[in-house]
mmCIF file of C-alpha atoms in Angstrom:
data_model
loop_
_atom_site.group_PDB
_atom_site.id
_atom_site.type_symbol
_atom_site.label_atom_id
_atom_site.label_comp_id
_atom_site.label_asym_id
_atom_site.label_seq_id
_atom_site.Cartn_x
_atom_site.Cartn_y
_atom_site.Cartn_z
ATOM 1 C CA MET A 1 101.183 112.191 132.596
ATOM 2 C CA GLY A 2 98.228 110.820 134.537
ATOM 3 C CA ASN A 3 95.756 113.043 132.661
ATOM 4 C CA ALA A 4 96.929 112.026 129.183
ATOM 5 C CA THR A 5 94.201 110.515 127.010
ATOM 6 C CA ILE A 6 96.133 110.280 123.713
ATOM 7 C CA LEU A 7 99.186 108.078 123.259
ATOM 8 C CA ILE A 8 101.610 108.982 120.467
ATOM 9 C CA VAL A 9 103.835 106.053 119.514
ATOM 10 C CA THR A 10 106.744 107.361 117.498
ATOM 11 C CA SER A 11 110.469 108.141 117.438
ATOM 12 C CA ARG A 12 112.331 111.097 118.883
ATOM 13 C CA TRP A 13 112.874 112.933 115.578
ATOM 14 C CA ASP A 14 109.144 113.232 114.805
ATOM 15 C CA THR A 15 108.596 116.996 114.599
ATOM 16 C CA THR A 16 105.092 116.525 113.185
ATOM 17 C CA ALA A 17 104.034 114.713 116.348
ATOM 18 C CA TYR A 18 105.513 117.374 118.623
ATOM 19 C CA ALA A 19 103.717 120.153 116.767
ATOM 20 C CA ALA A 20 100.409 118.272 116.831
ATOM 21 C CA ALA A 21 100.736 117.504 120.553
ATOM 22 C CA GLU A 22 101.050 121.210 121.313
ATOM 23 C CA VAL A 23 97.903 122.026 119.324
ATOM 24 C CA LEU A 24 96.076 119.143 121.028
ATOM 25 C CA ARG A 25 97.032 120.583 124.419
ATOM 26 C CA ARG A 26 95.630 123.977 123.439
ATOM 27 C CA ASN A 27 92.422 122.153 122.498
ATOM 28 C CA GLY A 28 92.088 120.498 125.896
ATOM 29 C CA ARG A 29 93.722 117.130 125.218
ATOM 30 C CA GLU A 30 96.999 115.939 126.733
ATOM 31 C CA ALA A 31 99.180 113.575 124.716
ATOM 32 C CA ALA A 32 101.791 111.213 126.109
ATOM 33 C CA PHE A 33 104.774 110.201 124.002
ATOM 34 C CA PHE A 34 106.209 106.700 123.930
ATOM 35 C CA TYR A 35 109.343 105.821 121.993
ATOM 36 C CA PRO A 36 109.727 102.026 121.608
ATOM 37 C CA GLU A 37 113.406 102.576 120.823
ATOM 38 C CA ASP A 38 113.838 103.554 124.508
ATOM 39 C CA ILE A 39 113.022 100.007 125.656
ATOM 40 C CA PRO A 40 114.781 98.756 127.711
ATOM 41 C CA GLN A 41 117.453 101.371 128.430
ATOM 42 C CA ARG A 42 115.456 104.601 128.879
ATOM 43 C CA ALA A 43 111.932 103.284 129.430
ATOM 44 C CA GLN A 44 110.237 100.384 131.152
ATOM 45 C CA ILE A 45 107.207 98.267 130.427
ATOM 46 C CA GLU A 46 105.054 96.747 133.183
ATOM 47 C CA MET A 47 102.311 94.219 132.433
ATOM 48 C CA GLN A 48 100.629 92.383 135.316
ATOM 49 C CA TYR A 49 98.051 89.629 134.916
ATOM 50 C CA GLN A 50 95.687 88.837 137.792
ATOM 51 C CA GLN A 51 92.201 87.335 137.962
ATOM 52 C CA GLY A 52 91.778 87.223 134.192
ATOM 53 C CA LYS A 53 92.825 90.825 133.526
ATOM 54 C CA TRP A 54 95.945 92.625 132.434
ATOM 55 C CA ALA A 55 97.061 95.923 133.986
ATOM 56 C CA ASN A 56 99.579 97.720 131.766
ATOM 57 C CA ARG A 57 101.800 100.708 132.413
ATOM 58 C CA LEU A 58 104.684 102.388 130.622
ATOM 59 C CA TYR A 59 107.422 104.300 132.406
ATOM 60 C CA THR A 60 109.237 106.951 130.392
ATOM 61 C CA GLU A 61 111.607 109.798 131.181
ATOM 62 C CA ASP A 62 108.549 112.068 131.314
ATOM 63 C CA GLY A 63 106.585 109.934 133.790
ATOM 64 C CA SER A 64 104.278 106.943 133.852
ATOM 65 C CA ILE A 65 101.430 106.119 131.459
ATOM 66 C CA ASP A 66 98.487 104.026 132.643
ATOM 67 C CA LEU A 67 97.105 102.476 129.470
ATOM 68 C CA ASP A 68 93.647 102.228 131.001
ATOM 69 C CA ASP A 69 93.502 106.025 130.697
ATOM 70 C CA ILE A 70 94.281 106.043 126.989
ATOM 71 C CA LYS A 71 91.344 106.779 124.680
ATOM 72 C CA ALA A 72 93.220 107.198 121.390
ATOM 73 C CA VAL A 73 96.499 106.032 119.868
ATOM 74 C CA TRP A 74 98.323 107.855 117.087
ATOM 75 C CA TRP A 75 100.684 105.306 115.546
ATOM 76 C CA ARG A 76 103.410 107.319 113.839
ATOM 77 C CA LYS A 77 107.027 106.354 113.196
ATOM 78 C CA PRO A 78 108.259 104.014 115.956
ATOM 79 C CA TYR A 79 111.711 102.448 115.839
ATOM 80 C CA VAL A 80 112.529 99.045 117.266
ATOM 81 C CA SER A 81 113.769 98.307 120.764
ATOM 82 C CA ARG A 82 117.406 99.213 121.325
ATOM 83 C CA PRO A 83 119.138 96.998 123.941
ATOM 84 C CA SER A 84 122.487 97.925 125.433
ATOM 85 C CA GLU A 85 125.453 97.703 123.088
ATOM 86 C CA SER A 86 127.346 96.093 125.958
ATOM 87 C CA LEU A 87 125.459 92.873 125.225
ATOM 88 C CA SER A 88 127.148 90.207 123.153
ATOM 89 C CA ARG A 89 126.245 89.425 119.540
ATOM 90 C CA VAL A 90 124.152 86.542 120.885
ATOM 91 C CA GLN A 91 122.486 88.461 123.722
ATOM 92 C CA PHE A 92 121.617 91.607 121.728
ATOM 93 C CA PRO A 93 119.115 90.070 119.262
ATOM 94 C CA TYR A 94 117.599 87.925 122.009
ATOM 95 C CA ALA A 95 117.013 90.950 124.265
ATOM 96 C CA ARG A 96 115.451 92.821 121.362
ATOM 97 C CA ARG A 97 113.145 89.920 120.459
ATOM 98 C CA GLU A 98 111.933 89.589 124.039
ATOM 99 C CA SER A 99 111.172 93.302 124.356
ATOM 100 C CA GLU A 100 109.451 93.377 120.972
ATOM 101 C CA TYR A 101 107.382 90.335 121.922
ATOM 102 C CA ALA A 102 106.152 91.992 125.112
ATOM 103 C CA MET A 103 105.310 95.264 123.374
ATOM 104 C CA LYS A 104 103.395 93.475 120.605
ATOM 105 C CA GLY A 105 101.272 91.868 123.290
ATOM 106 C CA LEU A 106 100.689 95.250 124.912
ATOM 107 C CA TRP A 107 99.534 96.799 121.622
ATOM 108 C CA GLU A 108 97.210 93.850 120.972
ATOM 109 C CA LEU A 109 95.563 94.369 124.345
ATOM 110 C CA LEU A 110 95.036 98.023 123.511
ATOM 111 C CA LEU A 111 93.704 97.165 120.057
ATOM 112 C CA ASP A 112 91.176 94.836 121.676
ATOM 113 C CA LYS A 113 89.582 97.744 123.548
ATOM 114 C CA PRO A 114 86.552 98.868 121.523
ATOM 115 C CA ASP A 115 86.589 102.369 123.038
ATOM 116 C CA VAL A 116 90.183 103.174 121.967
ATOM 117 C CA TYR A 117 90.475 105.091 118.685
ATOM 118 C CA TRP A 118 93.492 104.286 116.487
ATOM 119 C CA MET A 119 95.035 106.378 113.736
ATOM 120 C CA SER A 120 95.725 103.819 112.435
ATOM 121 C CA ASN A 121 95.875 100.133 113.380
ATOM 122 C CA PRO A 122 99.586 99.182 113.051
ATOM 123 C CA HIS A 123 98.737 95.847 111.403
ATOM 124 C CA ASN A 124 96.811 97.680 108.691
ATOM 125 C CA ILE A 125 99.592 100.254 108.316
ATOM 126 C CA ARG A 126 102.150 97.501 107.842
ATOM 127 C CA ARG A 127 100.118 95.743 105.168
ATOM 128 C CA ALA A 128 99.123 98.919 103.363
ATOM 129 C CA GLY A 129 102.725 100.120 103.331
ATOM 130 C CA ASN A 130 103.720 97.503 100.774
ATOM 131 C CA LYS A 131 103.832 99.076 97.312
ATOM 132 C CA VAL A 132 103.166 95.720 95.655
ATOM 133 C CA ILE A 133 99.778 95.452 97.390
ATOM 134 C CA GLN A 134 99.035 99.152 96.901
ATOM 135 C CA MET A 135 99.423 98.959 93.140
ATOM 136 C CA LYS A 136 97.274 95.834 92.831
ATOM 137 C CA LYS A 137 94.437 97.179 94.957
ATOM 138 C CA GLY A 138 94.754 100.668 93.496
ATOM 139 C CA ALA A 139 94.244 99.271 89.997
ATOM 140 C CA ALA A 140 91.028 97.614 91.166
ATOM 141 C CA HIS A 141 89.741 101.096 92.040
ATOM 142 C CA GLY A 142 90.844 102.655 88.764
ATOM 143 C CA LEU A 143 94.231 104.055 89.796
ATOM 144 C CA VAL A 144 96.938 103.822 87.124
ATOM 145 C CA SER A 145 100.551 103.117 88.182
ATOM 146 C CA PRO A 146 103.779 103.183 86.152
ATOM 147 C CA LYS A 147 105.091 100.029 84.531
ATOM 148 C CA THR A 148 107.202 98.403 87.246
ATOM 149 C CA LEU A 149 109.828 95.685 87.679
ATOM 150 C CA ILE A 150 111.014 94.154 90.963
ATOM 151 C CA THR A 151 113.941 91.773 90.597
ATOM 152 C CA ASN A 152 117.435 90.789 91.654
ATOM 153 C CA ASP A 153 118.312 89.492 88.203
ATOM 154 C CA PRO A 154 120.509 91.891 86.185
ATOM 155 C CA GLU A 155 119.257 90.419 82.923
ATOM 156 C CA ASP A 156 115.682 91.358 83.846
ATOM 157 C CA VAL A 157 116.840 94.933 84.417
ATOM 158 C CA ARG A 158 118.594 95.062 81.055
ATOM 159 C CA LYS A 159 115.436 93.875 79.291
ATOM 160 C CA PHE A 160 113.267 96.369 81.192
ATOM 161 C CA TYR A 161 115.678 99.181 80.329
ATOM 162 C CA ASP A 162 115.249 98.366 76.650
ATOM 163 C CA GLU A 163 111.456 97.934 76.947
ATOM 164 C CA THR A 164 111.163 101.425 78.463
ATOM 165 C CA SER A 165 113.341 102.905 75.704
ATOM 166 C CA GLN A 166 116.068 103.652 78.242
ATOM 167 C CA ARG A 167 113.656 105.795 80.286
ATOM 168 C CA MET A 168 113.785 104.118 83.675
ATOM 169 C CA VAL A 169 114.243 105.055 87.345
ATOM 170 C CA PHE A 170 115.237 103.133 90.468
ATOM 171 C CA LYS A 171 113.172 103.454 93.650
ATOM 172 C CA SER A 172 113.759 102.225 97.172
ATOM 173 C CA MET A 173 110.902 100.048 98.453
ATOM 174 C CA THR A 174 111.543 100.346 102.200
ATOM 175 C CA GLY A 175 113.107 103.709 102.914
ATOM 176 C CA PRO A 176 116.088 105.914 102.315
ATOM 177 C CA PHE A 177 118.567 104.941 105.014
ATOM 178 C CA LEU A 178 119.397 102.751 107.978
ATOM 179 C CA LEU A 179 117.201 103.280 111.018
ATOM 180 C CA PRO A 180 118.574 103.357 114.574
ATOM 181 C CA GLY A 181 118.995 99.839 115.868
ATOM 182 C CA GLU A 182 119.391 98.215 112.460
ATOM 183 C CA VAL A 183 123.129 97.810 112.933
ATOM 184 C CA GLU A 184 124.953 96.798 116.077
ATOM 185 C CA GLU A 185 128.099 98.831 115.527
ATOM 186 C CA PRO A 186 128.187 102.588 116.227
ATOM 187 C CA TYR A 187 127.067 104.733 113.322
ATOM 188 C CA THR A 188 129.702 106.040 110.947
ATOM 189 C CA ALA A 189 129.572 107.755 107.584
ATOM 190 C CA GLU A 190 129.505 104.288 106.039
ATOM 191 C CA THR A 191 126.529 102.981 108.024
ATOM 192 C CA PHE A 192 124.307 106.057 108.214
ATOM 193 C CA VAL A 193 123.729 108.371 105.280
ATOM 194 C CA PRO A 194 121.192 111.141 105.986
ATOM 195 C CA GLY A 195 118.899 112.362 103.268
ATOM 196 C CA LEU A 196 116.830 110.681 100.601
ATOM 197 C CA PRO A 197 117.798 108.576 97.594
ATOM 198 C CA LEU A 198 116.655 111.089 94.991
ATOM 199 C CA VAL A 199 114.984 109.568 91.973
ATOM 200 C CA ARG A 200 116.790 110.238 88.704
ATOM 201 C CA PRO A 201 116.822 108.666 85.263
ATOM 202 C CA PHE A 202 119.010 105.623 84.784
ATOM 203 C CA THR A 203 121.818 106.093 82.288
ATOM 204 C CA ASP A 204 123.979 103.810 80.166
ATOM 205 C CA GLU A 205 126.729 104.462 82.717
ATOM 206 C CA ASP A 206 124.458 103.190 85.518
ATOM 207 C CA MET A 207 123.743 100.089 83.494
ATOM 208 C CA LYS A 208 127.434 99.206 83.517
ATOM 209 C CA ASN A 209 127.025 98.482 87.247
ATOM 210 C CA VAL A 210 123.689 96.699 87.001
ATOM 211 C CA ASP A 211 125.141 93.387 88.192
ATOM 212 C CA SER A 212 125.023 94.814 91.723
ATOM 213 C CA VAL A 213 121.262 94.142 91.827
ATOM 214 C CA ARG A 214 122.171 90.532 92.622
ATOM 215 C CA GLN A 215 122.688 91.715 96.212
ATOM 216 C CA SER A 216 119.044 92.683 96.810
ATOM 217 C CA ALA A 217 115.608 92.796 95.257
ATOM 218 C CA CYS A 218 115.259 96.184 93.547
ATOM 219 C CA MET A 219 112.358 98.173 92.132
ATOM 220 C CA PHE A 220 112.553 99.860 88.743
ATOM 221 C CA GLN A 221 109.851 101.930 87.040
ATOM 222 C CA GLU A 222 109.319 103.536 83.693
ATOM 223 C CA LEU A 223 110.042 107.254 83.717
ATOM 224 C CA VAL A 224 106.756 109.197 83.539
ATOM 225 C CA GLU A 225 106.743 112.720 82.128
ATOM 226 C CA LYS A 226 105.373 115.284 84.587
ATOM 227 C CA LYS A 227 103.330 118.421 84.231
ATOM 228 C CA TYR A 228 103.195 118.774 88.015
ATOM 229 C CA GLU A 229 102.670 116.532 91.033
ATOM 230 C CA LEU A 230 100.052 116.134 93.756
ATOM 231 C CA ARG A 231 100.349 115.257 97.406
ATOM 232 C CA VAL A 232 96.892 114.147 98.507
ATOM 233 C CA THR A 233 96.393 113.898 102.264
ATOM 234 C CA VAL A 234 93.336 112.065 103.595
ATOM 235 C CA PHE A 235 92.050 112.128 107.175
ATOM 236 C CA GLU A 236 89.081 109.756 107.442
ATOM 237 C CA ASP A 237 86.728 111.069 104.704
ATOM 238 C CA GLN A 238 88.355 114.488 104.237
ATOM 239 C CA VAL A 239 90.633 114.932 101.204
ATOM 240 C CA PHE A 240 93.225 117.701 100.884
ATOM 241 C CA THR A 241 95.151 118.222 97.648
ATOM 242 C CA CYS A 242 98.488 120.017 97.403
ATOM 243 C CA ARG A 243 99.845 120.845 93.963
ATOM 244 C CA ILE A 244 103.648 120.744 93.711
ATOM 245 C CA ASP A 245 105.102 122.481 90.655
ATOM 246 C CA SER A 246 108.182 120.298 90.660
ATOM 247 C CA GLN A 247 109.010 120.946 87.013
ATOM 248 C CA LYS A 248 109.746 124.631 87.595
ATOM 249 C CA ASN A 249 113.017 123.778 89.341
ATOM 250 C CA GLU A 250 115.623 121.502 87.793
ATOM 251 C CA LEU A 251 116.550 120.189 91.261
ATOM 252 C CA THR A 252 113.022 118.844 91.861
ATOM 253 C CA ARG A 253 112.292 117.721 88.328
ATOM 254 C CA TYR A 254 112.589 114.012 89.171
ATOM 255 C CA ASP A 255 111.970 114.074 92.939
ATOM 256 C CA TRP A 256 110.321 116.920 94.859
ATOM 257 C CA ARG A 257 111.512 115.586 98.219
ATOM 258 C CA ARG A 258 114.603 117.768 98.114
ATOM 259 C CA GLN A 259 114.803 119.739 101.360
ATOM 260 C CA ASP A 260 117.399 122.247 100.147
ATOM 261 C CA VAL A 261 115.155 124.101 97.680
ATOM 262 C CA LEU A 262 112.210 126.471 97.928
ATOM 263 C CA HIS A 263 109.201 124.495 96.780
ATOM 264 C CA GLN A 264 106.412 125.967 94.684
ATOM 265 C CA ALA A 265 103.157 124.590 96.054
ATOM 266 C CA SER A 266 99.517 125.613 96.083
ATOM 267 C CA VAL A 267 96.027 124.250 96.620
ATOM 268 C CA GLY A 268 95.473 121.583 93.988
ATOM 269 C CA GLU A 269 92.492 120.096 92.232
ATOM 270 C CA LEU A 270 91.662 116.390 92.203
ATOM 271 C CA PRO A 271 89.090 114.740 89.938
ATOM 272 C CA ASP A 272 86.197 113.248 91.868
ATOM 273 C CA SER A 273 86.988 109.814 90.463
ATOM 274 C CA ILE A 274 90.558 109.925 91.828
ATOM 275 C CA ALA A 275 89.430 111.236 95.215
ATOM 276 C CA ASP A 276 86.830 108.480 95.401
ATOM 277 C CA ALA A 277 89.473 105.871 94.536
ATOM 278 C CA CYS A 278 91.718 107.170 97.324
ATOM 279 C CA LEU A 279 88.898 106.887 99.859
ATOM 280 C CA LYS A 280 88.013 103.392 98.680
ATOM 281 C CA LEU A 281 91.630 102.251 98.883
ATOM 282 C CA LEU A 282 91.970 103.516 102.459
ATOM 283 C CA ALA A 283 88.680 101.870 103.386
ATOM 284 C CA GLU A 284 89.862 98.563 101.925
ATOM 285 C CA PHE A 285 93.002 98.768 104.055
ATOM 286 C CA ASP A 286 90.894 99.923 107.045
ATOM 287 C CA LEU A 287 93.006 103.045 107.516
ATOM 288 C CA ARG A 288 92.026 106.444 108.884
ATOM 289 C CA PHE A 289 94.871 108.323 107.251
ATOM 290 C CA GLY A 290 96.875 108.183 104.052
ATOM 291 C CA ALA A 291 99.290 110.414 102.114
ATOM 292 C CA PHE A 292 99.020 109.774 98.365
ATOM 293 C CA ASP A 293 101.508 110.808 95.690
ATOM 294 C CA PHE A 294 100.435 111.369 92.086
ATOM 295 C CA ILE A 295 102.089 112.541 88.890
ATOM 296 C CA VAL A 296 99.928 114.606 86.565
ATOM 297 C CA THR A 297 101.214 114.117 83.019
ATOM 298 C CA PRO A 298 101.230 116.702 80.200
ATOM 299 C CA ASP A 299 98.039 114.954 79.001
ATOM 300 C CA ASP A 300 96.450 115.501 82.452
ATOM 301 C CA GLU A 301 96.497 111.805 83.308
ATOM 302 C CA HIS A 302 96.839 111.051 87.014
ATOM 303 C CA ILE A 303 99.526 108.431 87.711
ATOM 304 C CA PHE A 304 99.394 106.816 91.144
ATOM 305 C CA LEU A 305 102.834 106.387 92.718
ATOM 306 C CA GLU A 306 102.077 105.281 96.274
ATOM 307 C CA VAL A 307 100.159 105.857 99.479
ATOM 308 C CA ASN A 308 102.064 106.251 102.727
ATOM 309 C CA PRO A 309 99.762 105.012 105.526
ATOM 310 C CA ASN A 310 101.521 107.116 108.160
ATOM 311 C CA GLY A 311 103.380 109.633 106.030
ATOM 312 C CA GLN A 312 104.418 113.171 106.803
ATOM 313 C CA TRP A 313 101.892 115.976 106.414
ATOM 314 C CA LEU A 314 103.062 118.943 108.501
ATOM 315 C CA PHE A 315 105.174 120.198 105.582
ATOM 316 C CA VAL A 316 102.012 120.403 103.458
ATOM 317 C CA GLN A 317 100.376 122.607 106.100
ATOM 318 C CA GLU A 318 103.475 124.810 106.130
ATOM 319 C CA TRP A 319 103.672 125.074 102.340
ATOM 320 C CA VAL A 320 99.949 125.707 101.860
ATOM 321 C CA PRO A 321 98.325 127.053 105.071
ATOM 322 C CA GLN A 322 94.915 127.105 103.366
ATOM 323 C CA LEU A 323 94.913 123.305 103.640
ATOM 324 C CA ARG A 324 93.876 123.019 107.274
ATOM 325 C CA LEU A 325 95.443 119.653 107.961
ATOM 326 C CA MET A 326 96.456 120.318 111.556
ATOM 327 C CA GLN A 327 93.017 121.502 112.629
ATOM 328 C CA THR A 328 91.366 118.581 110.847
ATOM 329 C CA PHE A 329 93.629 116.105 112.627
ATOM 330 C CA VAL A 330 93.084 117.773 116.003
ATOM 331 C CA ASP A 331 89.311 117.886 115.530
ATOM 332 C CA ILE A 332 89.272 114.130 114.828
ATOM 333 C CA MET A 333 91.401 113.289 117.874
ATOM 334 C CA VAL A 334 89.390 115.559 120.166
ATOM 335 C CA ARG A 335 86.110 114.103 118.901
ATOM 336 C CA ASN A 336 87.312 110.576 119.583
ATOM 337 C CA THR A 337 88.619 111.176 123.109
#
C-alpha cells in the first residue's frame, strides 16, 4: 500500500467505503483501509520520535501504511480497539485505554498537517453527532424540530405523554445496538440484536412499563404527521435531496429505515431557505459532509430530525441514481489529493 494517498478509517462492515474505494481506484487514487478495532490483535501501530519529529506507520493485514504519504483521510465508522479476550477483567480495559491513547495521538499528528484533507475532522464529527447540540444550533438557522424530552424520570414521561395528547415516540440517541468491543463476553442473542429500533407510536400499554426509564436517560418526541420524508445529503457546498414516500407503505409509515421493504424514492425538492440552513449548520460545525433527515408535513412544513455527520449515503445513490453522490464524493477526494 505504499502508493496509497487516501486513508479510510472505518470498520469491516462498511460497504459504502468499499464501493467508494473501488471508484477512487478507477479514478487514479489508491485508498488504504485501517480498522481501529484490529488494534492490537490484527494490526500494529508504530510511532517513533527522533530529533523533534514523529514518524508514524500502520501495519495491517493488507500491508504497511506510511502516514507521511497520506494526503486525505475519510473518517467513517471506526470501532474501538479490541484487545485479546484472554486478558483479565483488569487487563482488558487497561490495554484498550493504552491503544486508544496512542491512536488519538496519531490522529492529532495527522490533523496538524495543513496539507491533509479530512472528511471530516473526528472532533467535529463527535460534537456534531449530539442531537441536543444539533437542535439548538439548527433552531438558530431557522430549522424547526419536534417537541422533545430527554429524561430518566418516569413522571416526566407521563406528563409529556399527556402534553402531546398521547402522540409520542421513543428514539435512541446513540445507536441501535451494541458495537463490537462494548461487552467483554462473547456475543449472544441477548447481547447483540441486529437491526434498528424502529420508531413507532407509544401506547397506553407501553406506558405501563415506563418506570424502566429509570435505568437510562431516554429521548421522547412528539409524533409528527408526515406527507413524505427527505434525506438531504451534503458534500461540501453541494446539496442532494432524496424524497422518500414512506407513507405509501404501512411498514415504513413511522420509520423508513426498514431494510426488508421496497422503498419508493425519487429526486426531491428542498426550499432554498432549508438548503441554506443545512449549509450554515455544517459550516458552524466545520464539517465537509452531512446527511440530514426531514419530515415534510401535510402542510408542507419541513421538520428537522437530525444530521448524521458521517451517515450512510450509498443507499441513496442506489435508490435514485440521478443523484450523483458517488461521483461528487470521488471528485472531491481526487481534487484534494
